Short mmCIF file of C-alpha atoms in Angstrom, two decimals:
data_model
loop_
_atom_site.label_atom_id
_atom_site.label_comp_id
_atom_site.label_asym_id
_atom_site.label_seq_id
_atom_site.Cartn_x
_atom_site.Cartn_y
_atom_site.Cartn_z
CA UNK A 1 0.19 0.12 0.07
CA UNK A 2 1.32 3.63 -0.97
CA UNK A 3 1.72 6.13 1.66
CA UNK A 4 -0.88 8.19 0.05
CA UNK A 5 -3.44 5.15 0.35
CA UNK A 6 -2.41 4.48 3.87
CA UNK A 7 -3.23 7.95 4.81
CA UNK A 8 -6.44 8.06 2.87
CA UNK A 9 -7.35 4.54 4.81
CA UNK A 10 -6.36 6.65 8.23
CA UNK A 11 -8.42 9.50 7.36
CA UNK A 12 -11.61 7.46 6.56
CA UNK A 13 -11.16 5.63 9.66
CA UNK A 14 -10.96 8.42 11.63
CA UNK A 15 -13.86 9.99 10.05
CA UNK A 16 -15.78 7.20 10.63
CA UNK A 17 -14.84 6.89 14.31
CA UNK A 18 -15.81 10.86 14.68
CA UNK A 19 -18.97 9.96 13.35
CA UNK A 20 -19.68 7.20 15.79
CA UNK A 21 -18.76 9.03 18.68
CA UNK A 22 -20.66 12.07 17.70
CA UNK A 23 -23.86 9.63 17.42
CA UNK A 24 -23.03 8.28 20.63
CA UNK A 25 -22.79 11.69 22.35
CA UNK A 26 -26.18 12.40 20.68
CA UNK A 27 -27.98 9.28 22.17
CA UNK A 28 -26.24 9.84 25.62
CA UNK A 29 -27.41 13.58 25.62
CA UNK A 30 -31.05 12.55 24.65
CA UNK A 31 -30.86 9.68 27.07
CA UNK A 32 -29.58 12.09 30.05
CA UNK A 33 -32.46 14.57 29.23
CA UNK A 34 -34.91 11.73 29.33
CA UNK A 35 -33.67 10.16 32.55
CA UNK A 36 -33.22 13.31 34.35
CA UNK A 37 -36.78 14.38 33.53
CA UNK A 38 -38.38 10.90 34.68
CA UNK A 39 -36.43 10.90 37.76
CA UNK A 40 -37.23 14.50 39.02
CA UNK A 41 -40.88 13.64 38.44
CA UNK A 42 -40.54 10.60 41.00
CA UNK A 43 -38.34 12.89 43.15
CA UNK A 44 -41.25 15.07 43.54
CA UNK A 45 -43.35 12.48 44.97
CA UNK A 46 -40.52 11.34 47.77
CA UNK A 47 -42.41 12.98 50.47
CA UNK A 48 -45.85 11.46 49.66
CA UNK A 49 -47.67 8.41 51.05
CA UNK A 50 -49.74 5.88 49.14
CA UNK A 51 -52.95 7.38 50.15
CA UNK A 52 -52.00 10.74 48.91
CA UNK A 53 -51.64 9.50 45.42
CA UNK A 54 -55.12 8.68 44.77
CA UNK A 55 -57.14 11.64 45.82
CA UNK A 56 -59.19 13.84 43.46
CA UNK A 57 -60.34 17.13 45.40
CA UNK A 58 -62.32 18.75 42.42
CA UNK A 59 -62.63 18.06 38.73
CA UNK A 60 -59.85 19.89 37.62
CA UNK A 61 -57.19 18.07 39.78
CA UNK A 62 -55.71 14.94 38.56
CA UNK A 63 -54.45 12.49 41.21
CA UNK A 64 -50.44 12.04 41.45
CA UNK A 65 -50.86 8.55 40.56
CA UNK A 66 -52.81 9.53 37.34
CA UNK A 67 -49.87 12.08 36.39
CA UNK A 68 -47.36 9.39 36.76
CA UNK A 69 -48.87 6.92 34.55
CA UNK A 70 -50.28 9.31 32.21
CA UNK A 71 -46.55 10.75 31.43
CA UNK A 72 -45.55 7.11 30.96
CA UNK A 73 -48.45 6.11 28.73
CA UNK A 74 -47.12 9.29 26.51
CA UNK A 75 -43.79 7.38 25.78
CA UNK A 76 -45.38 3.93 25.33
CA UNK A 77 -48.18 5.37 22.87
CA UNK A 78 -46.12 7.83 20.82
CA UNK A 79 -42.16 6.62 21.02
CA UNK A 80 -42.40 2.65 21.79
CA UNK A 81 -45.42 1.49 19.89
CA UNK A 82 -44.24 3.41 16.69
CA UNK A 83 -40.63 2.99 16.97
CA UNK A 84 -39.87 -0.02 18.77
CA UNK A 85 -39.99 -3.33 16.71
CA UNK A 86 -42.40 -5.95 18.23
CA UNK A 87 -42.93 -3.98 21.09
CA UNK A 88 -46.30 -5.07 22.65
CA UNK A 89 -48.08 -3.24 25.58
CA UNK A 90 -48.45 -5.36 28.86
CA UNK A 91 -51.61 -3.92 29.78
CA UNK A 92 -53.78 -2.40 27.16
CA UNK A 93 -56.32 -1.27 29.29
CA UNK A 94 -53.78 1.82 30.40
CA UNK A 95 -54.16 3.26 27.12
CA UNK A 96 -57.99 4.09 28.11
CA UNK A 97 -57.11 4.87 31.63
CA UNK A 98 -54.57 7.27 31.26
CA UNK A 99 -55.09 9.16 27.93
CA UNK A 100 -56.08 12.39 28.56
CA UNK A 101 -57.44 14.39 25.53
CA UNK A 102 -55.75 12.97 22.55
CA UNK A 103 -58.68 11.80 20.65
CA UNK A 104 -56.51 10.35 17.84
CA UNK A 105 -54.94 8.02 20.22
CA UNK A 106 -58.21 6.26 21.33
CA UNK A 107 -61.17 6.78 23.90
CA UNK A 108 -60.41 7.98 27.58
CA UNK A 109 -61.83 7.78 31.04
CA UNK A 110 -63.53 10.84 32.36
CA UNK A 111 -61.17 13.18 33.75
CA UNK A 112 -63.83 14.01 36.88
CA UNK A 113 -63.51 10.46 37.34
CA UNK A 114 -59.94 9.77 37.78
CA UNK A 115 -60.18 9.67 41.39
CA UNK A 116 -62.27 6.80 41.63
CA UNK A 117 -59.51 4.37 40.01
CA UNK A 118 -57.75 2.67 42.86
CA UNK A 119 -55.93 0.36 40.41
CA UNK A 120 -53.37 -0.19 39.15
CA UNK A 121 -51.96 0.56 42.70
CA UNK A 122 -49.23 2.98 43.30
CA UNK A 123 -46.41 0.30 43.31
CA UNK A 124 -47.93 -0.98 39.62
CA UNK A 125 -47.59 2.35 38.26
CA UNK A 126 -44.26 2.56 39.83
CA UNK A 127 -43.56 -0.82 37.80
CA UNK A 128 -45.29 0.53 34.64
CA UNK A 129 -42.83 3.63 34.64
CA UNK A 130 -39.85 1.67 35.21
CA UNK A 131 -40.67 -0.65 32.37
CA UNK A 132 -41.25 2.13 30.09
CA UNK A 133 -37.92 3.72 30.87
CA UNK A 134 -36.31 0.28 30.35
CA UNK A 135 -37.71 0.26 26.99
CA UNK A 136 -37.07 3.81 26.16
CA UNK A 137 -33.45 3.22 27.06
CA UNK A 138 -33.01 0.10 24.91
CA UNK A 139 -34.52 1.67 22.00
CA UNK A 140 -32.41 4.80 21.93
CA UNK A 141 -29.13 2.66 22.97
CA UNK A 142 -29.76 0.37 20.03
CA UNK A 143 -31.04 2.74 17.21
CA UNK A 144 -29.45 3.91 14.14
CA UNK A 145 -29.00 7.66 13.39
CA UNK A 146 -32.07 7.71 11.03
CA UNK A 147 -34.17 6.17 13.79
CA UNK A 148 -32.99 8.54 16.10
CA UNK A 149 -33.64 11.37 13.96
CA UNK A 150 -37.32 10.18 13.70
CA UNK A 151 -37.53 9.61 17.43
CA UNK A 152 -35.83 12.59 18.69
CA UNK A 153 -38.61 15.39 18.10
CA UNK A 154 -41.08 13.18 19.82
CA UNK A 155 -38.89 12.37 22.82
CA UNK A 156 -38.31 15.93 23.11
CA UNK A 157 -42.16 16.58 23.06
CA UNK A 158 -42.56 13.89 25.57
CA UNK A 159 -39.99 15.38 28.02
CA UNK A 160 -41.46 18.70 27.89
CA UNK A 161 -44.91 17.35 28.41
CA UNK A 162 -43.69 15.60 31.46
CA UNK A 163 -42.20 19.05 32.68
CA UNK A 164 -45.72 20.32 32.13
CA UNK A 165 -47.28 17.67 34.47
CA UNK A 166 -44.38 18.26 36.94
CA UNK A 167 -45.94 21.51 37.68
CA UNK A 168 -49.54 20.20 37.47
CA UNK A 169 -48.55 17.37 39.76
CA UNK A 170 -47.28 20.12 42.46
CA UNK A 171 -50.55 22.42 41.84
CA UNK A 172 -52.75 19.58 42.13
CA UNK A 173 -51.33 17.59 45.56
CA UNK A 174 -51.30 21.40 47.00
CA UNK A 175 -55.02 21.35 46.68
CA UNK A 176 -55.50 18.12 47.75
CA UNK A 177 -53.43 18.83 50.87
CA UNK A 178 -55.56 22.19 51.07
CA UNK A 179 -58.63 20.26 51.70
CA UNK A 180 -57.17 18.56 54.72
CA UNK A 181 -57.63 19.75 58.17
CA UNK A 182 -54.38 18.34 59.19
CA UNK A 183 -52.68 20.83 56.77
CA UNK A 184 -50.02 18.16 55.75
CA UNK A 185 -46.73 19.87 54.13
CA UNK A 186 -46.01 18.70 50.44
CA UNK A 187 -42.49 20.32 51.23
CA UNK A 188 -40.61 21.00 54.40
CA UNK A 189 -39.05 23.94 54.06
CA UNK A 190 -35.71 23.85 52.17
CA UNK A 191 -34.09 27.30 53.05
CA UNK A 192 -34.22 29.94 55.80
CA UNK A 193 -36.61 32.57 54.91
CA UNK A 194 -35.34 36.03 56.10
CA UNK A 195 -37.44 37.43 58.66
CA UNK A 196 -36.90 41.36 57.83
CA UNK A 197 -39.56 43.16 56.07
CA UNK A 198 -39.20 43.19 52.10
CA UNK A 199 -37.53 46.46 50.70
CA UNK A 200 -40.26 49.19 49.63
CA UNK A 201 -41.95 48.66 46.62
CA UNK A 202 -41.59 50.91 43.74
CA UNK A 203 -42.87 51.06 40.41
CA UNK A 204 -40.91 51.58 37.08
CA UNK A 205 -42.24 53.05 34.18
CA UNK A 206 -41.95 51.78 30.65
CA UNK A 207 -42.77 53.59 27.59
CA UNK A 208 -44.91 52.32 24.73
CA UNK A 209 -42.86 50.32 22.12
CA UNK A 210 -43.28 47.74 19.32
CA UNK A 211 -41.49 44.64 20.12
CA UNK A 212 -41.14 41.09 18.54
CA UNK A 213 -42.71 38.27 20.55
CA UNK A 214 -43.15 34.59 19.96
CA UNK A 215 -40.81 31.50 19.56
CA UNK A 216 -37.85 32.61 17.58
CA UNK A 217 -37.07 29.37 15.78
CA UNK A 218 -34.40 28.03 18.29
CA UNK A 219 -35.01 24.90 20.30
CA UNK A 220 -38.25 23.82 21.41
CA UNK A 221 -41.50 25.51 21.44
CA UNK A 222 -45.14 24.44 21.50
CA UNK A 223 -47.41 25.85 18.21
CA UNK A 224 -49.00 28.13 20.40
CA UNK A 225 -45.72 29.97 21.09
CA UNK A 226 -45.48 31.26 17.30
CA UNK A 227 -45.17 32.59 14.94
CA UNK A 228 -42.62 35.41 15.89
CA UNK A 229 -44.35 38.70 15.22
CA UNK A 230 -44.34 42.32 16.05
CA UNK A 231 -46.56 43.44 18.75
CA UNK A 232 -47.57 46.96 20.39
CA UNK A 233 -47.00 46.95 24.11
CA UNK A 234 -48.69 50.01 25.49
CA UNK A 235 -47.04 52.15 28.68
CA UNK A 236 -46.87 49.91 31.60
CA UNK A 237 -45.30 50.13 35.07
CA UNK A 238 -43.52 47.25 36.71
CA UNK A 239 -43.00 46.53 40.22
CA UNK A 240 -39.39 46.63 41.64
CA UNK A 241 -39.92 43.02 43.35
CA UNK A 242 -42.71 40.41 43.73
CA UNK A 243 -45.74 40.86 46.03
CA UNK A 244 -44.88 39.17 49.25
CA UNK A 245 -47.13 36.50 51.00
CA UNK A 246 -47.78 39.20 53.89
CA UNK A 247 -48.68 41.92 51.49
CA UNK A 248 -51.14 39.23 49.59
CA UNK A 249 -52.65 38.35 53.13
CA UNK A 250 -53.06 42.09 53.98
CA UNK A 251 -54.94 42.43 50.51
CA UNK A 252 -57.19 39.68 51.20
CA UNK A 253 -58.02 40.95 55.10
CA UNK A 254 -58.43 44.37 53.60
CA UNK A 255 -61.54 43.14 51.62
CA UNK A 256 -59.47 42.98 48.26
CA UNK A 257 -61.80 39.61 47.22
CA UNK A 258 -64.83 41.93 47.95
CA UNK A 259 -64.14 45.15 46.33
CA UNK A 260 -64.70 44.92 42.27
CA UNK A 261 -62.42 47.99 41.57
CA UNK A 262 -59.25 45.78 41.98
CA UNK A 263 -60.52 43.20 39.33
CA UNK A 264 -61.06 43.01 35.47
CA UNK A 265 -64.67 41.71 34.58
CA UNK A 266 -63.60 38.01 34.21
CA UNK A 267 -61.65 37.91 37.24
CA UNK A 268 -64.35 39.64 39.40
CA UNK A 269 -67.22 37.10 37.85
CA UNK A 270 -64.58 34.13 39.02
CA UNK A 271 -64.47 35.28 42.49
#
């Protein structure tokens, strides 16, 4: 083999190795995002007892267990069933129980009746999550680049979908606990809260302007975040800091919920 041929072969091998390394890094990054999101959801539930997972305190609240299963159903339905060759769901009835409003994916259990479903148990729901996580891990680890390119948009959507439900899980369990006369605490205080009074509230004036709003095309966004466009922003005032809980209590005690001048019409109709 000539020196030139040897150099060419070396360059080709190096290029292939670089491509493999890049592809592996891509898979690792996706898996890391997926695993981190799933683990964080589980961590949010770390202080809950099994009885807490099943309560539905009003029609707009979903039980914690339902959130855990629904986000798992998303990955099973839109990733595994579509891209995992030979995949078969272990419990087909979950598709009905844990669909929310995805009409194209099939029928669904009524939202206001989710709290009546005691089975699957919390342990069975956790096993369901672990099983789907394992299958997604296997799928990504063994997929070629073409398959990964197809999977990535759906997987990233599923990650953001689960992050939405992390917020819902917290607001829902806080509403559940708020109905309990024992006043259970979702999270013990994580840091010291200063006892000093907040700095005096000031308002800063901003002049009317035209500014671009909406998604700029970089990174993930939901369809309702675009298209990017110019918007007229009238003159406004912005407070120098957030309202404190003490100030909010003062507003309530001063009759703020009984005085319509502090509310827009829709807000006043609500309260």
